[in-house]
mmCIF file with all atom_site columns, C-alpha atoms in Angstrom:
data_model
loop_
_atom_site.group_PDB
_atom_site.id
_atom_site.type_symbol
_atom_site.label_atom_id
_atom_site.label_alt_id
_atom_site.label_comp_id
_atom_site.label_asym_id
_atom_site.label_entity_id
_atom_site.label_seq_id
_atom_site.pdbx_PDB_ins_code
_atom_site.Cartn_x
_atom_site.Cartn_y
_atom_site.Cartn_z
_atom_site.occupancy
_atom_site.B_iso_or_equiv
_atom_site.pdbx_formal_charge
_atom_site.auth_seq_id
_atom_site.auth_comp_id
_atom_site.auth_asym_id
_atom_site.auth_atom_id
_atom_site.pdbx_PDB_model_num
ATOM 1   C CA . MET A 1 1   ? -1.741 -3.050  7.947   1.00 0.00 ? 14  MET A CA 1
ATOM 2   C CA . ARG A 1 2   ? 0.107  0.198   7.312   1.00 0.00 ? 15  ARG A CA 1
ATOM 3   C CA . LEU A 1 3   ? 3.750  -0.169  6.334   1.00 0.00 ? 16  LEU A CA 1
ATOM 4   C CA . VAL A 1 4   ? 6.827  1.834   7.228   1.00 0.00 ? 17  VAL A CA 1
ATOM 5   C CA . THR A 1 5   ? 9.564  1.637   4.607   1.00 0.00 ? 18  THR A CA 1
ATOM 6   C CA . VAL A 1 6   ? 13.091 1.151   5.924   1.00 0.00 ? 19  VAL A CA 1
ATOM 7   C CA . PHE A 1 7   ? 16.214 1.720   3.842   1.00 0.00 ? 20  PHE A CA 1
ATOM 8   C CA . GLY A 1 8   ? 19.499 0.157   4.961   1.00 0.00 ? 21  GLY A CA 1
ATOM 9   C CA . SER A 1 9   ? 22.667 -1.668  4.013   1.00 0.00 ? 22  SER A CA 1
ATOM 10  C CA . SER A 1 10  ? 22.772 -5.223  2.719   1.00 0.00 ? 23  SER A CA 1
ATOM 11  C CA . ARG A 1 11  ? 26.325 -5.572  4.093   1.00 0.00 ? 24  ARG A CA 1
ATOM 12  C CA . VAL A 1 12  ? 25.453 -5.467  7.801   1.00 0.00 ? 25  VAL A CA 1
ATOM 13  C CA . GLN A 1 13  ? 26.412 -8.774  9.450   1.00 0.00 ? 26  GLN A CA 1
ATOM 14  C CA . PRO A 1 14  ? 24.596 -10.657 12.224  1.00 0.00 ? 27  PRO A CA 1
ATOM 15  C CA . GLY A 1 15  ? 26.251 -10.220 15.600  1.00 0.00 ? 28  GLY A CA 1
ATOM 16  C CA . THR A 1 16  ? 27.332 -6.632  14.912  1.00 0.00 ? 29  THR A CA 1
ATOM 17  C CA . PRO A 1 17  ? 26.059 -3.480  16.635  1.00 0.00 ? 30  PRO A CA 1
ATOM 18  C CA . ALA A 1 18  ? 24.591 -2.307  13.300  1.00 0.00 ? 31  ALA A CA 1
ATOM 19  C CA . PHE A 1 19  ? 22.570 -5.537  12.969  1.00 0.00 ? 32  PHE A CA 1
ATOM 20  C CA . ALA A 1 20  ? 21.336 -5.199  16.564  1.00 0.00 ? 33  ALA A CA 1
ATOM 21  C CA . GLU A 1 21  ? 20.302 -1.586  15.929  1.00 0.00 ? 34  GLU A CA 1
ATOM 22  C CA . ALA A 1 22  ? 18.407 -2.538  12.750  1.00 0.00 ? 35  ALA A CA 1
ATOM 23  C CA . HIS A 1 23  ? 16.704 -5.388  14.619  1.00 0.00 ? 36  HIS A CA 1
ATOM 24  C CA . ALA A 1 24  ? 15.676 -2.969  17.392  1.00 0.00 ? 37  ALA A CA 1
ATOM 25  C CA . TRP A 1 25  ? 14.252 -0.543  14.812  1.00 0.00 ? 38  TRP A CA 1
ATOM 26  C CA . GLY A 1 26  ? 12.223 -3.403  13.318  1.00 0.00 ? 39  GLY A CA 1
ATOM 27  C CA . ARG A 1 27  ? 10.936 -4.508  16.699  1.00 0.00 ? 40  ARG A CA 1
ATOM 28  C CA . ALA A 1 28  ? 9.899  -0.911  17.509  1.00 0.00 ? 41  ALA A CA 1
ATOM 29  C CA . ILE A 1 29  ? 8.090  -0.633  14.162  1.00 0.00 ? 42  ILE A CA 1
ATOM 30  C CA . GLY A 1 30  ? 6.188  -3.867  14.783  1.00 0.00 ? 43  GLY A CA 1
ATOM 31  C CA . GLN A 1 31  ? 5.371  -2.938  18.394  1.00 0.00 ? 44  GLN A CA 1
ATOM 32  C CA . ALA A 1 32  ? 3.973  0.388   17.153  1.00 0.00 ? 45  ALA A CA 1
ATOM 33  C CA . GLY A 1 33  ? 1.500  -1.594  15.038  1.00 0.00 ? 46  GLY A CA 1
ATOM 34  C CA . PHE A 1 34  ? 3.137  -1.251  11.637  1.00 0.00 ? 47  PHE A CA 1
ATOM 35  C CA . GLY A 1 35  ? 4.424  -3.697  9.084   1.00 0.00 ? 48  GLY A CA 1
ATOM 36  C CA . VAL A 1 36  ? 7.598  -2.989  7.149   1.00 0.00 ? 49  VAL A CA 1
ATOM 37  C CA . ALA A 1 37  ? 8.737  -2.735  3.550   1.00 0.00 ? 50  ALA A CA 1
ATOM 38  C CA . THR A 1 38  ? 12.443 -3.161  2.822   1.00 0.00 ? 51  THR A CA 1
ATOM 39  C CA . GLY A 1 39  ? 14.553 -4.164  -0.145  1.00 0.00 ? 52  GLY A CA 1
ATOM 40  C CA . GLY A 1 40  ? 13.949 -7.704  1.084   1.00 0.00 ? 53  GLY A CA 1
ATOM 41  C CA . TYR A 1 41  ? 17.482 -9.022  1.132   1.00 0.00 ? 54  TYR A CA 1
ATOM 42  C CA . ASN A 1 42  ? 20.067 -9.550  3.885   1.00 0.00 ? 55  ASN A CA 1
ATOM 43  C CA . GLY A 1 43  ? 21.927 -7.220  6.207   1.00 0.00 ? 56  GLY A CA 1
ATOM 44  C CA . ALA A 1 44  ? 19.960 -4.408  7.829   1.00 0.00 ? 57  ALA A CA 1
ATOM 45  C CA . MET A 1 45  ? 16.944 -5.361  5.698   1.00 0.00 ? 58  MET A CA 1
ATOM 46  C CA . GLU A 1 46  ? 16.901 -8.830  7.246   1.00 0.00 ? 59  GLU A CA 1
ATOM 47  C CA . ALA A 1 47  ? 17.482 -7.505  10.775  1.00 0.00 ? 60  ALA A CA 1
ATOM 48  C CA . VAL A 1 48  ? 14.588 -5.048  10.478  1.00 0.00 ? 61  VAL A CA 1
ATOM 49  C CA . SER A 1 49  ? 12.390 -7.758  8.953   1.00 0.00 ? 62  SER A CA 1
ATOM 50  C CA . GLN A 1 50  ? 13.186 -10.147 11.801  1.00 0.00 ? 63  GLN A CA 1
ATOM 51  C CA . GLY A 1 51  ? 12.385 -7.494  14.419  1.00 0.00 ? 64  GLY A CA 1
ATOM 52  C CA . VAL A 1 52  ? 9.049  -6.637  12.810  1.00 0.00 ? 65  VAL A CA 1
ATOM 53  C CA . LYS A 1 53  ? 8.150  -10.313 12.401  1.00 0.00 ? 66  LYS A CA 1
ATOM 54  C CA . GLU A 1 54  ? 8.945  -11.035 16.062  1.00 0.00 ? 67  GLU A CA 1
ATOM 55  C CA . ALA A 1 55  ? 6.584  -8.206  17.028  1.00 0.00 ? 68  ALA A CA 1
ATOM 56  C CA . GLY A 1 56  ? 3.791  -9.680  14.883  1.00 0.00 ? 69  GLY A CA 1
ATOM 57  C CA . GLY A 1 57  ? 4.042  -7.371  11.875  1.00 0.00 ? 70  GLY A CA 1
ATOM 58  C CA . LEU A 1 58  ? 3.838  -7.985  8.141   1.00 0.00 ? 71  LEU A CA 1
ATOM 59  C CA . VAL A 1 59  ? 7.106  -7.968  6.155   1.00 0.00 ? 72  VAL A CA 1
ATOM 60  C CA . VAL A 1 60  ? 7.141  -6.913  2.495   1.00 0.00 ? 73  VAL A CA 1
ATOM 61  C CA . GLY A 1 61  ? 10.323 -7.298  0.461   1.00 0.00 ? 74  GLY A CA 1
ATOM 62  C CA . ILE A 1 62  ? 10.641 -5.224  -2.691  1.00 0.00 ? 75  ILE A CA 1
ATOM 63  C CA . THR A 1 63  ? 13.422 -7.065  -4.433  1.00 0.00 ? 76  THR A CA 1
ATOM 64  C CA . ALA A 1 64  ? 15.268 -6.489  -7.689  1.00 0.00 ? 77  ALA A CA 1
ATOM 65  C CA . PRO A 1 65  ? 16.273 -9.897  -9.102  1.00 0.00 ? 78  PRO A CA 1
ATOM 66  C CA . VAL A 1 66  ? 17.458 -8.321  -12.366 1.00 0.00 ? 79  VAL A CA 1
ATOM 67  C CA . LEU A 1 67  ? 19.944 -6.134  -10.471 1.00 0.00 ? 80  LEU A CA 1
ATOM 68  C CA . PHE A 1 68  ? 20.998 -8.808  -7.993  1.00 0.00 ? 81  PHE A CA 1
ATOM 69  C CA . PRO A 1 69  ? 20.907 -12.181 -9.807  1.00 0.00 ? 82  PRO A CA 1
ATOM 70  C CA . HIS A 1 70  ? 23.524 -13.574 -7.400  1.00 0.00 ? 83  HIS A CA 1
ATOM 71  C CA . ARG A 1 71  ? 21.164 -13.231 -4.416  1.00 0.00 ? 84  ARG A CA 1
ATOM 72  C CA . ASP A 1 72  ? 19.054 -16.257 -3.523  1.00 0.00 ? 85  ASP A CA 1
ATOM 73  C CA . GLY A 1 73  ? 15.791 -14.381 -3.115  1.00 0.00 ? 86  GLY A CA 1
ATOM 74  C CA . PRO A 1 74  ? 14.315 -12.544 -0.181  1.00 0.00 ? 87  PRO A CA 1
ATOM 75  C CA . ASN A 1 75  ? 15.303 -13.138 3.422   1.00 0.00 ? 88  ASN A CA 1
ATOM 76  C CA . VAL A 1 76  ? 13.383 -15.768 5.399   1.00 0.00 ? 89  VAL A CA 1
ATOM 77  C CA . HIS A 1 77  ? 11.245 -13.201 7.239   1.00 0.00 ? 90  HIS A CA 1
ATOM 78  C CA . VAL A 1 78  ? 9.572  -11.774 4.112   1.00 0.00 ? 91  VAL A CA 1
ATOM 79  C CA . ASP A 1 79  ? 5.838  -12.533 3.916   1.00 0.00 ? 92  ASP A CA 1
ATOM 80  C CA . LEU A 1 80  ? 5.286  -10.947 0.514   1.00 0.00 ? 93  LEU A CA 1
ATOM 81  C CA . GLU A 1 81  ? 7.915  -10.432 -2.192  1.00 0.00 ? 94  GLU A CA 1
ATOM 82  C CA . LEU A 1 82  ? 7.280  -7.772  -4.823  1.00 0.00 ? 95  LEU A CA 1
ATOM 83  C CA . PRO A 1 83  ? 10.005 -8.047  -7.480  1.00 0.00 ? 96  PRO A CA 1
ATOM 84  C CA . SER A 1 84  ? 10.911 -4.869  -9.372  1.00 0.00 ? 97  SER A CA 1
ATOM 85  C CA . SER A 1 85  ? 12.386 -4.682  -12.835 1.00 0.00 ? 98  SER A CA 1
ATOM 86  C CA . SER A 1 86  ? 14.826 -1.805  -12.240 1.00 0.00 ? 99  SER A CA 1
ATOM 87  C CA . LEU A 1 87  ? 16.541 0.201   -9.531  1.00 0.00 ? 100 LEU A CA 1
ATOM 88  C CA . LEU A 1 88  ? 14.325 3.245   -10.014 1.00 0.00 ? 101 LEU A CA 1
ATOM 89  C CA . THR A 1 89  ? 11.145 1.173   -10.008 1.00 0.00 ? 102 THR A CA 1
ATOM 90  C CA . ARG A 1 90  ? 12.302 -0.509  -6.810  1.00 0.00 ? 103 ARG A CA 1
ATOM 91  C CA . ILE A 1 91  ? 12.985 2.807   -5.069  1.00 0.00 ? 104 ILE A CA 1
ATOM 92  C CA . GLU A 1 92  ? 9.669  4.230   -6.265  1.00 0.00 ? 105 GLU A CA 1
ATOM 93  C CA . ARG A 1 93  ? 7.752  1.189   -4.958  1.00 0.00 ? 106 ARG A CA 1
ATOM 94  C CA . LEU A 1 94  ? 9.553  1.300   -1.624  1.00 0.00 ? 107 LEU A CA 1
ATOM 95  C CA . ILE A 1 95  ? 8.585  4.930   -1.153  1.00 0.00 ? 108 ILE A CA 1
ATOM 96  C CA . ASP A 1 96  ? 5.017  4.443   -2.414  1.00 0.00 ? 109 ASP A CA 1
ATOM 97  C CA . VAL A 1 97  ? 4.035  1.531   -0.165  1.00 0.00 ? 110 VAL A CA 1
ATOM 98  C CA . GLY A 1 98  ? 5.066  3.144   3.126   1.00 0.00 ? 111 GLY A CA 1
ATOM 99  C CA . VAL A 1 99  ? 3.219  5.743   5.179   1.00 0.00 ? 112 VAL A CA 1
ATOM 100 C CA . ALA A 1 100 ? 6.698  6.960   6.128   1.00 0.00 ? 113 ALA A CA 1
ATOM 101 C CA . CYS A 1 101 ? 10.324 6.175   5.382   1.00 0.00 ? 114 CYS A CA 1
ATOM 102 C CA . LEU A 1 102 ? 13.198 5.514   7.767   1.00 0.00 ? 115 LEU A CA 1
ATOM 103 C CA . ALA A 1 103 ? 16.860 5.210   6.847   1.00 0.00 ? 116 ALA A CA 1
ATOM 104 C CA . LEU A 1 104 ? 19.466 3.255   8.768   1.00 0.00 ? 117 LEU A CA 1
ATOM 105 C CA . PRO A 1 105 ? 23.177 3.684   8.009   1.00 0.00 ? 118 PRO A CA 1
ATOM 106 C CA . GLY A 1 106 ? 24.193 2.412   4.599   1.00 0.00 ? 119 GLY A CA 1
ATOM 107 C CA . GLY A 1 107 ? 26.069 3.204   1.446   1.00 0.00 ? 120 GLY A CA 1
ATOM 108 C CA . VAL A 1 108 ? 25.338 4.736   -1.938  1.00 0.00 ? 121 VAL A CA 1
ATOM 109 C CA . GLY A 1 109 ? 22.152 2.696   -2.423  1.00 0.00 ? 122 GLY A CA 1
ATOM 110 C CA . THR A 1 110 ? 20.690 3.854   0.892   1.00 0.00 ? 123 THR A CA 1
ATOM 111 C CA . LEU A 1 111 ? 21.704 7.424   0.098   1.00 0.00 ? 124 LEU A CA 1
ATOM 112 C CA . ALA A 1 112 ? 19.922 7.215   -3.283  1.00 0.00 ? 125 ALA A CA 1
ATOM 113 C CA . GLU A 1 113 ? 16.768 6.053   -1.487  1.00 0.00 ? 126 GLU A CA 1
ATOM 114 C CA . ILE A 1 114 ? 16.956 8.895   1.053   1.00 0.00 ? 127 ILE A CA 1
ATOM 115 C CA . LEU A 1 115 ? 17.500 11.469  -1.680  1.00 0.00 ? 128 LEU A CA 1
ATOM 116 C CA . ALA A 1 116 ? 14.564 10.185  -3.750  1.00 0.00 ? 129 ALA A CA 1
ATOM 117 C CA . ALA A 1 117 ? 12.188 10.298  -0.756  1.00 0.00 ? 130 ALA A CA 1
ATOM 118 C CA . TRP A 1 118 ? 13.515 13.691  0.321   1.00 0.00 ? 131 TRP A CA 1
ATOM 119 C CA . ASN A 1 119 ? 13.147 15.144  -3.180  1.00 0.00 ? 132 ASN A CA 1
ATOM 120 C CA . LEU A 1 120 ? 9.557  13.890  -3.434  1.00 0.00 ? 133 LEU A CA 1
ATOM 121 C CA . ASN A 1 121 ? 8.837  15.640  -0.124  1.00 0.00 ? 134 ASN A CA 1
ATOM 122 C CA . HIS A 1 122 ? 10.458 18.819  -1.426  1.00 0.00 ? 135 HIS A CA 1
ATOM 123 C CA . ILE A 1 123 ? 8.238  18.722  -4.524  1.00 0.00 ? 136 ILE A CA 1
ATOM 124 C CA . ALA A 1 124 ? 5.149  18.028  -2.387  1.00 0.00 ? 137 ALA A CA 1
ATOM 125 C CA . GLN A 1 125 ? 6.013  21.021  -0.189  1.00 0.00 ? 138 GLN A CA 1
ATOM 126 C CA . MET A 1 126 ? 6.391  23.271  -3.244  1.00 0.00 ? 139 MET A CA 1
ATOM 127 C CA . HIS A 1 127 ? 2.878  22.283  -4.340  1.00 0.00 ? 140 HIS A CA 1
ATOM 128 C CA . GLY A 1 128 ? 1.335  22.576  -0.874  1.00 0.00 ? 141 GLY A CA 1
ATOM 129 C CA . LYS A 1 129 ? 0.743  18.847  -0.627  1.00 0.00 ? 142 LYS A CA 1
ATOM 130 C CA . PRO A 1 130 ? 1.374  16.597  2.384   1.00 0.00 ? 143 PRO A CA 1
ATOM 131 C CA . GLN A 1 131 ? 4.828  15.194  2.853   1.00 0.00 ? 144 GLN A CA 1
ATOM 132 C CA . LYS A 1 132 ? 5.656  11.609  3.804   1.00 0.00 ? 145 LYS A CA 1
ATOM 133 C CA . PRO A 1 133 ? 7.571  11.597  7.112   1.00 0.00 ? 146 PRO A CA 1
ATOM 134 C CA . LEU A 1 134 ? 11.247 10.811  6.553   1.00 0.00 ? 147 LEU A CA 1
ATOM 135 C CA . GLY A 1 135 ? 13.369 9.787   9.526   1.00 0.00 ? 148 GLY A CA 1
ATOM 136 C CA . VAL A 1 136 ? 17.088 9.269   9.096   1.00 0.00 ? 149 VAL A CA 1
ATOM 137 C CA . HIS A 1 137 ? 19.735 7.808   11.358  1.00 0.00 ? 150 HIS A CA 1
ATOM 138 C CA . VAL A 1 138 ? 21.528 10.822  12.807  1.00 0.00 ? 151 VAL A CA 1
ATOM 139 C CA . GLY A 1 139 ? 24.743 9.737   11.047  1.00 0.00 ? 152 GLY A CA 1
ATOM 140 C CA . TRP A 1 140 ? 23.239 10.772  7.714   1.00 0.00 ? 153 TRP A CA 1
ATOM 141 C CA . LEU A 1 141 ? 23.321 14.413  8.847   1.00 0.00 ? 154 LEU A CA 1
ATOM 142 C CA . GLU A 1 142 ? 27.109 14.274  8.483   1.00 0.00 ? 155 GLU A CA 1
ATOM 143 C CA . VAL A 1 143 ? 26.554 13.479  4.786   1.00 0.00 ? 156 VAL A CA 1
ATOM 144 C CA . VAL A 1 144 ? 23.571 15.702  3.986   1.00 0.00 ? 157 VAL A CA 1
ATOM 145 C CA . ARG A 1 145 ? 23.772 19.177  5.467   1.00 0.00 ? 158 ARG A CA 1
ATOM 146 C CA . ALA A 1 146 ? 22.918 22.758  4.625   1.00 0.00 ? 159 ALA A CA 1
ATOM 147 C CA . GLY A 1 147 ? 25.027 24.185  1.830   1.00 0.00 ? 160 GLY A CA 1
ATOM 148 C CA . LEU A 1 148 ? 24.938 24.809  -1.894  1.00 0.00 ? 161 LEU A CA 1
ATOM 149 C CA . GLU A 1 149 ? 21.163 25.069  -2.419  1.00 0.00 ? 162 GLU A CA 1
ATOM 150 C CA . VAL A 1 150 ? 20.181 22.879  0.535   1.00 0.00 ? 163 VAL A CA 1
ATOM 151 C CA . THR A 1 151 ? 18.685 25.303  3.020   1.00 0.00 ? 164 THR A CA 1
ATOM 152 C CA . PRO A 1 152 ? 18.161 24.726  6.737   1.00 0.00 ? 165 PRO A CA 1
ATOM 153 C CA . GLU A 1 153 ? 14.416 24.587  5.953   1.00 0.00 ? 166 GLU A CA 1
ATOM 154 C CA . THR A 1 154 ? 14.960 21.832  3.394   1.00 0.00 ? 167 THR A CA 1
ATOM 155 C CA . LEU A 1 155 ? 17.190 19.978  5.828   1.00 0.00 ? 168 LEU A CA 1
ATOM 156 C CA . ALA A 1 156 ? 14.416 20.232  8.440   1.00 0.00 ? 169 ALA A CA 1
ATOM 157 C CA . MET A 1 157 ? 12.357 17.835  6.268   1.00 0.00 ? 170 MET A CA 1
ATOM 158 C CA . LEU A 1 158 ? 14.587 15.069  7.677   1.00 0.00 ? 171 LEU A CA 1
ATOM 159 C CA . THR A 1 159 ? 13.789 13.859  11.180  1.00 0.00 ? 172 THR A CA 1
ATOM 160 C CA . PRO A 1 160 ? 17.008 12.769  12.884  1.00 0.00 ? 173 PRO A CA 1
ATOM 161 C CA . ILE A 1 161 ? 16.747 9.453   14.718  1.00 0.00 ? 174 ILE A CA 1
ATOM 162 C CA . ASP A 1 162 ? 19.468 9.436   17.370  1.00 0.00 ? 175 ASP A CA 1
ATOM 163 C CA . SER A 1 163 ? 18.036 7.146   20.045  1.00 0.00 ? 176 SER A CA 1
ATOM 164 C CA . PRO A 1 164 ? 15.372 4.532   20.697  1.00 0.00 ? 177 PRO A CA 1
ATOM 165 C CA . GLN A 1 165 ? 13.281 7.341   22.210  1.00 0.00 ? 178 GLN A CA 1
ATOM 166 C CA . SER A 1 166 ? 13.443 9.470   19.046  1.00 0.00 ? 179 SER A CA 1
ATOM 167 C CA . LEU A 1 167 ? 12.444 6.435   16.973  1.00 0.00 ? 180 LEU A CA 1
ATOM 168 C CA . GLU A 1 168 ? 9.511  5.757   19.312  1.00 0.00 ? 181 GLU A CA 1
ATOM 169 C CA . ALA A 1 169 ? 8.432  9.418   19.062  1.00 0.00 ? 182 ALA A CA 1
ATOM 170 C CA . PHE A 1 170 ? 8.591  9.242   15.237  1.00 0.00 ? 183 PHE A CA 1
ATOM 171 C CA . LEU A 1 171 ? 6.495  6.046   15.202  1.00 0.00 ? 184 LEU A CA 1
ATOM 172 C CA . SER A 1 172 ? 4.041  7.382   17.786  1.00 0.00 ? 185 SER A CA 1
ATOM 173 C CA . ALA A 1 173 ? 3.405  10.471  15.662  1.00 0.00 ? 186 ALA A CA 1
ATOM 174 C CA . LEU A 1 174 ? 2.693  8.165   12.681  1.00 0.00 ? 187 LEU A CA 1
ATOM 175 C CA . ALA A 1 175 ? 0.379  5.933   14.685  1.00 0.00 ? 188 ALA A CA 1
ATOM 176 C CA . ASN A 1 176 ? -1.603 8.944   15.891  1.00 0.00 ? 189 ASN A CA 1
ATOM 177 C CA . ALA A 1 177 ? -1.786 10.652  12.486  1.00 0.00 ? 190 ALA A CA 1
ATOM 178 C CA . PRO A 1 178 ? -4.988 10.282  10.506  1.00 0.00 ? 191 PRO A CA 1
ATOM 179 C CA . ALA A 1 179 ? -4.831 7.860   7.588   1.00 0.00 ? 192 ALA A CA 1
ATOM 180 C CA . PRO A 1 180 ? -4.036 9.722   4.345   1.00 0.00 ? 193 PRO A CA 1
ATOM 181 C CA . ALA A 1 181 ? -6.898 10.342  1.943   1.00 0.00 ? 194 ALA A CA 1
ATOM 182 C CA . LYS A 1 182 ? -6.841 8.154   -1.143  1.00 0.00 ? 195 LYS A CA 1
#
């Protein structure tokens, strides 16, 4: 099963609009025929995992027990836990296992994940190689915008997700894309 990686906040609480949105993203991912890879913990990661699981998809949690020793392990929806030994290894694995990346609202950690995936796409573009689709909650475009050396063309590497319909279009394009060559 192909995976979509989702980045998001661990601070999102059940019963909030942010949790409901993350759950809806997970359900859409599962209904599109994908599994999901997340950081494996609580908050948006758990909401996405629950949504994917309810839709019959596989849930992979790429955890970092060394960084988060106070956490009790992955959320209950994780089918496969892949512990990482460092923050950078965790981010690299999250990006590597997915056919695409999506980013929900979050904080500095989510931003670091977006920037890593975006930079890898920028490098791939420079070398004429395929890019990994990167969809971001539209709110991120208030944080990352053209300026300094970020050009409108570089910014166009981010697909804004501003509605359930734009998420479905992003996932549909992935589902209809040929599998990448190994």
